[in-house]
């Protein structure tokens, strides 16, 4: 029987959604060859040529792997260009849903698995009502917390909006046989339906060179926006017990002028370095040189920054329920999860940093290696076959 893997964002050599899509597609192609299975790969037309070239670079993936491109409507391309955003996904999903339905109607497909986009707030393209086909969605996430700006509480509209997105996630997942959650919050929210926990992070330790560690260096990496709550890291640095530590801030965003102003007023300028946007190789080098990664975000799907740090042997500090907490727990290499119900979250974050600093630097984590995929595909895709054998 044939499998279908659906990936809107599929970009070899990239991070985030595109990197996740390519990791799943490439590993699925190798799995299909090793298991003598047919595989249809439904992707965005814009990624067709680069995906074909990258698949060819894997070696003999066989004629049983067939790439099926679906176009984004021309009007959306004129508006958004090459962007892979929610609008272009929604336009693409109409054609992708029809494409998947046609493949399923052939009668040779027993599994359809959609891997990107990783949000339950967007509708999937999986077939429903056909019991002969196992449908799998994910890794995906639902928002875990409303967002607010520094010194303020979340606005009621944000609280209601997050609640609505969570309900929408349950609605979209209602007919899916298996949902793969990027974090524990998503899994718990969508249960009791069948759920598995597997963050959408793919990082191999051997990609990274070994860098000399600067024991007085902390790093925060990501967009400087309210959802990431970068001010918590800056305020934590004011703890007298952290007076001898420096902080590199990798990334940019609308909060940067505000944060720079706070650093100036608070006397942190000599110890805080705003580095702006750097390429991925440089970002990894900066994290690798650090003693701890600070990740105070309010919510994530699954944090690539935390996973990359773990693969580099750098422990992270994150907040309970953010999504990044699941990545820390699964990495199992010395990170710390701050309870979200602390009266003073900044103080609790500073205490967590000190706790991590008191421990030996951990070994690099291999948890996020692509080598885990064959066992995962066996688990997710061959479940019905195992049931038949057991019977």
Coordinates of C-alpha atoms in Angstrom, one line a residue:
X1 CA 0.0 0.0 0.0
X2 CA 1.1 3.6 -0.6
X3 CA 1.6 6.4 1.9
X4 CA 1.0 10.1 1.3
X5 CA 3.1 12.8 3.1
X6 CA 1.8 16.3 2.8
X7 CA 4.1 19.3 3.4
X8 CA 3.3 22.9 2.4
X9 CA 6.7 24.3 3.5
X10 CA 9.5 22.0 2.3
X11 CA 12.9 23.7 2.0
X12 CA 16.1 21.8 2.2
X13 CA 18.8 23.4 4.2
X14 CA 16.5 25.8 6.0
X15 CA 15.3 26.0 9.6
X16 CA 11.8 26.3 11.1
X17 CA 8.8 25.1 9.1
X18 CA 10.7 24.5 5.8
X19 CA 13.4 22.6 7.5
X20 CA 10.9 20.4 9.3
X21 CA 9.1 19.7 6.1
X22 CA 12.2 18.7 4.3
X23 CA 13.4 16.5 7.2
X24 CA 10.1 14.6 7.2
X25 CA 10.0 14.3 3.4
X26 CA 13.6 13.2 3.1
X27 CA 13.4 10.6 5.9
X28 CA 10.0 9.4 4.6
X29 CA 11.6 8.8 1.2
X30 CA 14.4 6.8 2.7
X31 CA 11.9 4.9 4.8
X32 CA 9.8 4.1 1.8
X33 CA 12.8 2.7 -0.1
X34 CA 13.8 0.5 2.9
X35 CA 10.3 -0.8 3.3
X36 CA 9.5 -1.2 -0.4
X37 CA 6.5 1.1 0.0
X38 CA 5.2 3.6 -2.5
X39 CA 5.2 7.2 -1.3
X40 CA 3.5 10.3 -2.7
X41 CA 4.9 13.6 -1.6
X42 CA 2.4 16.5 -1.9
X43 CA 4.2 19.8 -1.8
X44 CA 4.0 23.5 -2.9
X45 CA 4.8 23.9 -6.6
X46 CA 7.4 26.6 -5.6
X47 CA 9.5 24.0 -3.8
X48 CA 9.2 21.3 -6.6
X49 CA 12.6 21.8 -8.3
X50 CA 14.7 22.1 -5.2
X51 CA 13.0 19.1 -3.5
X52 CA 13.6 16.9 -6.6
X53 CA 17.2 17.9 -6.6
X54 CA 17.6 17.3 -2.9
X55 CA 15.9 13.9 -3.2
X56 CA 18.2 12.9 -6.0
X57 CA 21.1 13.8 -3.7
X58 CA 19.9 11.2 -1.2
X59 CA 21.0 8.4 -3.6
X60 CA 18.6 5.7 -4.8
X61 CA 15.2 6.8 -3.4
X62 CA 13.6 4.7 -6.2
X63 CA 10.8 5.3 -8.6
X64 CA 8.3 4.4 -5.8
X65 CA 8.8 8.0 -4.4
X66 CA 6.6 10.4 -6.5
X67 CA 6.6 14.2 -5.9
X68 CA 3.2 15.8 -6.5
X69 CA 3.3 19.6 -6.7
X70 CA 0.3 21.8 -6.0
X71 CA 0.2 25.4 -7.0
X72 CA -0.7 28.4 -4.8
X73 CA -3.4 30.5 -6.6
X74 CA -1.8 33.2 -8.9
X75 CA -3.6 36.0 -7.2
X76 CA -1.9 35.1 -3.8
X77 CA 1.5 34.8 -5.4
X78 CA 1.1 38.3 -6.9
X79 CA 0.2 39.6 -3.4
X80 CA 2.7 37.7 -1.2
X81 CA 5.4 36.7 -3.7
X82 CA 7.5 33.7 -2.4
X83 CA 6.3 34.0 1.2
X84 CA 5.0 30.8 2.9
X85 CA 2.4 32.4 5.2
X86 CA -1.1 31.6 6.4
X87 CA -2.7 33.2 3.4
X88 CA -0.7 31.3 0.8
X89 CA -1.2 28.1 2.8
X90 CA -5.0 28.5 2.8
X91 CA -5.0 29.1 -1.0
X92 CA -2.7 26.1 -1.5
X93 CA -4.8 23.9 0.8
X94 CA -7.8 23.9 -1.6
X95 CA -5.8 22.3 -4.4
X96 CA -3.9 20.1 -2.0
X97 CA -7.1 18.7 -0.5
X98 CA -8.4 17.8 -3.9
X99 CA -5.1 16.3 -4.8
X100 CA -5.0 14.1 -1.7
X101 CA -8.6 13.0 -2.3
X102 CA -7.8 11.9 -5.9
X103 CA -4.8 9.9 -4.7
X104 CA -6.9 8.3 -1.9
X105 CA -9.7 7.4 -4.5
X106 CA -7.2 5.3 -6.4
X107 CA -7.7 2.7 -3.6
X108 CA -3.9 2.1 -3.1
X109 CA -3.4 4.5 -0.2
X110 CA -3.6 3.5 3.5
X111 CA -1.9 6.4 5.3
X112 CA -2.1 10.2 4.8
X113 CA 0.2 12.2 7.0
X114 CA 0.3 16.1 6.9
X115 CA 3.4 17.6 8.6
X116 CA 3.3 21.3 7.9
X117 CA 2.1 24.0 8.7
X118 CA 2.4 23.1 12.4
X119 CA -0.7 24.9 13.7
X120 CA -4.1 23.5 14.5
X121 CA -5.6 26.9 13.9
X122 CA -5.2 26.2 10.1
X123 CA -7.3 23.5 8.5
X124 CA -5.6 20.4 7.4
X125 CA -6.1 18.7 4.0
X126 CA -6.6 15.2 5.3
X127 CA -9.6 13.1 4.0
X128 CA -12.3 12.3 6.5
X129 CA -14.9 9.6 6.6
X130 CA -12.8 6.9 4.8
X131 CA -12.1 4.3 7.5
X132 CA -9.7 2.4 5.2
X133 CA -7.2 5.3 5.3
X134 CA -5.3 6.2 8.5
X135 CA -5.0 10.0 8.9
X136 CA -2.1 11.6 10.8
X137 CA -1.7 15.3 11.5
X138 CA 1.5 16.8 13.0
X139 CA 3.6 17.8 14.7
X140 CA 1.1 20.6 15.4
X141 CA 0.4 22.9 18.3
X142 CA -2.3 24.9 19.9
X143 CA -1.5 28.3 21.6
X144 CA -0.8 27.7 25.3
X145 CA -0.9 31.3 26.7
X146 CA -2.0 34.8 25.8
X147 CA 0.7 37.4 25.1
X148 CA 1.2 40.7 26.8
X149 CA 3.7 43.5 26.7
X150 CA 6.2 44.4 29.4
X151 CA 4.6 45.4 32.7
X152 CA 1.0 44.8 31.5
X153 CA -1.5 42.0 31.7
X154 CA -2.9 40.3 28.6
X155 CA -5.7 42.2 27.1
X156 CA -9.2 40.5 27.2
X157 CA -9.2 40.3 23.4
X158 CA -6.0 38.3 23.5
X159 CA -7.3 35.9 26.2
X160 CA -10.5 35.4 24.2
X161 CA -8.5 34.9 21.0
X162 CA -6.3 32.2 22.5
X163 CA -9.4 30.4 23.9
X164 CA -11.0 30.6 20.4
X165 CA -7.9 29.2 18.7
X166 CA -7.7 26.3 21.1
X167 CA -11.4 25.5 20.4
X168 CA -10.7 25.8 16.7
X169 CA -7.8 23.3 17.1
X170 CA -10.1 20.7 18.7
X171 CA -12.6 21.3 15.8
X172 CA -10.0 20.7 13.1
X173 CA -8.6 17.6 14.8
X174 CA -12.0 16.0 15.4
X175 CA -11.8 13.5 12.6
X176 CA -8.1 12.8 12.6
X177 CA -7.0 9.3 13.6
X178 CA -3.7 10.4 15.2
X179 CA -2.5 13.9 16.2
X180 CA 1.2 14.4 16.9
X181 CA 1.7 17.2 19.3
X182 CA 4.8 19.4 19.5
X183 CA 4.4 19.9 23.2
X184 CA 2.7 18.6 26.3
X185 CA 0.1 21.4 26.4
X186 CA -1.1 20.5 22.9
X187 CA -1.3 16.8 23.7
X188 CA -3.2 17.4 26.9
X189 CA -5.6 19.8 25.3
X190 CA -6.5 17.5 22.4
X191 CA -6.8 14.3 24.5
X192 CA -8.6 12.0 24.9
X193 CA -8.2 11.6 21.2
X194 CA -5.2 9.5 20.1
X195 CA -2.2 11.8 20.5
X196 CA 1.6 11.3 20.4
X197 CA 4.2 13.8 21.6
X198 CA 7.0 14.5 19.2
X199 CA 8.3 18.1 18.8
X200 CA 9.0 19.2 15.2
X201 CA 12.8 19.7 15.8
X202 CA 15.4 18.0 13.7
X203 CA 19.1 18.6 14.6
X204 CA 22.1 16.3 14.3
X205 CA 24.9 16.9 16.7
X206 CA 27.6 16.2 14.2
X207 CA 26.6 19.2 12.2
X208 CA 28.2 21.5 14.8
X209 CA 31.8 22.2 15.5
X210 CA 33.0 22.2 19.1
X211 CA 33.4 25.8 20.4
X212 CA 35.3 26.9 23.5
X213 CA 32.8 27.9 26.2
X214 CA 32.8 31.4 27.8
X215 CA 31.7 30.6 31.4
X216 CA 30.4 34.1 32.1
X217 CA 28.3 34.3 28.9
X218 CA 24.5 33.9 28.6
X219 CA 22.6 34.0 25.3
X220 CA 19.1 34.7 24.2
X221 CA 18.2 34.0 20.6
X222 CA 14.9 34.9 18.8
X223 CA 12.6 37.6 17.6
X224 CA 12.3 40.6 19.9
X225 CA 8.5 40.6 20.2
X226 CA 6.0 40.4 23.0
X227 CA 5.4 36.6 22.6
X228 CA 9.1 36.0 23.3
X229 CA 9.1 38.2 26.5
X230 CA 12.8 39.2 26.1
X231 CA 12.5 41.7 28.9
X232 CA 12.4 38.9 31.4
X233 CA 16.0 37.9 30.5
X234 CA 17.2 41.5 30.8
X235 CA 15.5 42.1 34.2
X236 CA 16.8 38.8 35.5
X237 CA 20.3 40.0 34.7
X238 CA 19.8 42.7 37.3
X239 CA 20.0 40.1 40.1
X240 CA 23.2 40.9 42.1
X241 CA 24.2 37.2 41.9
X242 CA 24.4 37.5 38.1
X243 CA 26.5 40.7 38.2
X244 CA 29.5 39.0 36.7
X245 CA 27.6 37.5 33.7
X246 CA 27.2 38.9 30.2
X247 CA 24.2 38.5 27.8
X248 CA 24.3 38.2 24.1
X249 CA 20.9 39.0 22.4
X250 CA 20.7 37.4 19.0
X251 CA 17.9 38.6 16.8
X252 CA 15.9 41.7 16.1
X253 CA 12.3 43.0 16.2
X254 CA 10.1 45.9 17.2
X255 CA 11.0 45.7 20.9
X256 CA 14.7 46.3 20.3
X257 CA 14.6 50.1 20.9
X258 CA 12.6 49.6 24.1
X259 CA 15.0 46.9 25.4
X260 CA 18.1 49.0 24.5
X261 CA 16.5 51.9 26.4
X262 CA 15.9 49.7 29.4
X263 CA 19.5 48.4 29.3
X264 CA 20.8 51.9 29.3
X265 CA 18.6 53.1 32.1
X266 CA 19.4 50.0 34.2
X267 CA 23.2 50.2 33.8
X268 CA 23.3 47.0 31.8
X269 CA 24.9 48.3 28.7
X270 CA 28.4 47.1 29.5
X271 CA 27.1 43.6 30.0
X272 CA 24.5 43.3 27.2
X273 CA 25.3 43.0 23.5
X274 CA 22.5 43.4 21.0
X275 CA 23.8 41.5 17.9
X276 CA 20.8 41.8 15.7
X277 CA 20.1 39.2 12.9
X278 CA 23.0 36.9 12.1
X279 CA 23.1 33.9 9.8
X280 CA 22.3 30.5 11.3
X281 CA 26.0 29.3 11.4
X282 CA 27.0 32.4 13.4
X283 CA 23.9 32.0 15.7
X284 CA 24.9 28.5 16.4
X285 CA 28.5 29.5 17.1
X286 CA 27.3 32.2 19.6
X287 CA 25.0 29.7 21.4
X288 CA 27.7 27.1 21.5
X289 CA 30.1 29.5 23.3
X290 CA 27.4 30.2 26.0
X291 CA 27.0 28.7 29.4
X292 CA 23.2 28.9 29.3
X293 CA 20.5 29.7 26.8
X294 CA 17.7 32.0 28.1
X295 CA 14.3 31.4 26.5
X296 CA 11.6 33.3 28.4
X297 CA 8.9 33.0 25.7
X298 CA 5.2 32.9 26.6
X299 CA 4.4 30.3 24.0
X300 CA 6.1 28.2 21.3
X301 CA 5.2 25.2 19.2
X302 CA 8.5 23.5 20.0
X303 CA 11.6 25.7 20.3
X304 CA 14.3 25.0 17.7
X305 CA 16.5 27.4 19.6
X306 CA 16.3 25.2 22.7
X307 CA 16.7 22.0 20.7
X308 CA 19.8 23.4 18.9
X309 CA 21.3 24.5 22.3
X310 CA 20.7 21.0 23.7
X311 CA 22.5 19.5 20.6
X312 CA 25.4 21.9 21.3
X313 CA 25.6 20.9 25.0
X314 CA 24.1 24.2 26.2
X315 CA 21.3 23.9 28.8
X316 CA 18.3 26.2 28.5
X317 CA 15.9 28.0 30.9
X318 CA 12.3 28.3 29.8
X319 CA 8.8 28.7 31.4
X320 CA 6.3 26.0 32.1
X321 CA 3.5 25.7 29.6
X322 CA 5.3 27.7 26.9
X323 CA 6.0 24.7 24.7
X324 CA 9.7 25.1 25.0
X325 CA 9.4 23.3 28.4
X326 CA 8.6 20.1 26.6
X327 CA 11.8 20.5 24.5
X328 CA 13.9 20.9 27.7
X329 CA 12.4 17.9 29.3
X330 CA 12.8 15.6 26.3
X331 CA 16.4 16.9 25.7
X332 CA 17.4 15.5 29.1
X333 CA 20.6 17.5 29.4
X334 CA 20.4 19.8 32.3
X335 CA 17.9 22.6 31.4
X336 CA 15.4 24.1 33.8
X337 CA 11.7 24.8 33.6
X338 CA 10.4 27.7 35.6
X339 CA 6.9 27.3 37.1
X340 CA 4.5 29.7 35.4
X341 CA 2.6 30.5 38.6
X342 CA 5.4 32.3 40.3
X343 CA 4.4 35.6 41.8
X344 CA 7.6 37.2 40.5
X345 CA 8.5 35.4 37.3
X346 CA 11.7 37.5 36.8
X347 CA 13.1 36.4 40.2
X348 CA 12.2 32.8 39.5
X349 CA 13.9 33.0 36.1
X350 CA 17.0 34.4 37.8
X351 CA 17.0 31.6 40.3
X352 CA 16.7 29.0 37.5
X353 CA 19.7 30.5 35.7
X354 CA 21.7 30.2 38.9
X355 CA 20.6 26.6 39.4
X356 CA 21.7 25.7 35.9
X357 CA 25.0 27.5 36.4
X358 CA 25.7 25.5 39.5
X359 CA 25.6 22.3 37.5
X360 CA 28.3 20.9 35.3
X361 CA 27.9 21.7 31.6
X362 CA 25.9 18.8 30.1
X363 CA 26.9 16.6 27.1
X364 CA 25.3 17.3 23.7
X365 CA 21.8 15.8 23.4
X366 CA 21.2 13.4 20.5
X367 CA 17.4 13.4 21.1
X368 CA 16.7 15.5 18.0
X369 CA 18.6 13.5 15.4
X370 CA 17.0 12.5 12.2
X371 CA 18.0 8.9 13.1
X372 CA 14.8 8.7 15.2
X373 CA 12.5 8.9 12.1
X374 CA 12.5 5.3 10.9
X375 CA 11.2 4.1 14.3
X376 CA 8.6 6.9 14.4
X377 CA 7.3 6.1 10.9
X378 CA 7.0 2.4 11.9
X379 CA 5.1 3.5 15.0
X380 CA 2.8 5.9 13.2
X381 CA 2.3 4.4 9.8
X382 CA 2.4 0.6 10.4
X383 CA 0.0 0.6 13.3
X384 CA -2.9 -0.9 11.3
X385 CA -0.6 -3.6 9.9
X386 CA 0.4 -4.6 13.4
X387 CA -3.3 -4.8 14.5
X388 CA -3.9 -7.2 11.6
X389 CA -0.9 -9.3 12.6
X390 CA -2.0 -9.4 16.3
X391 CA -5.5 -10.5 15.3

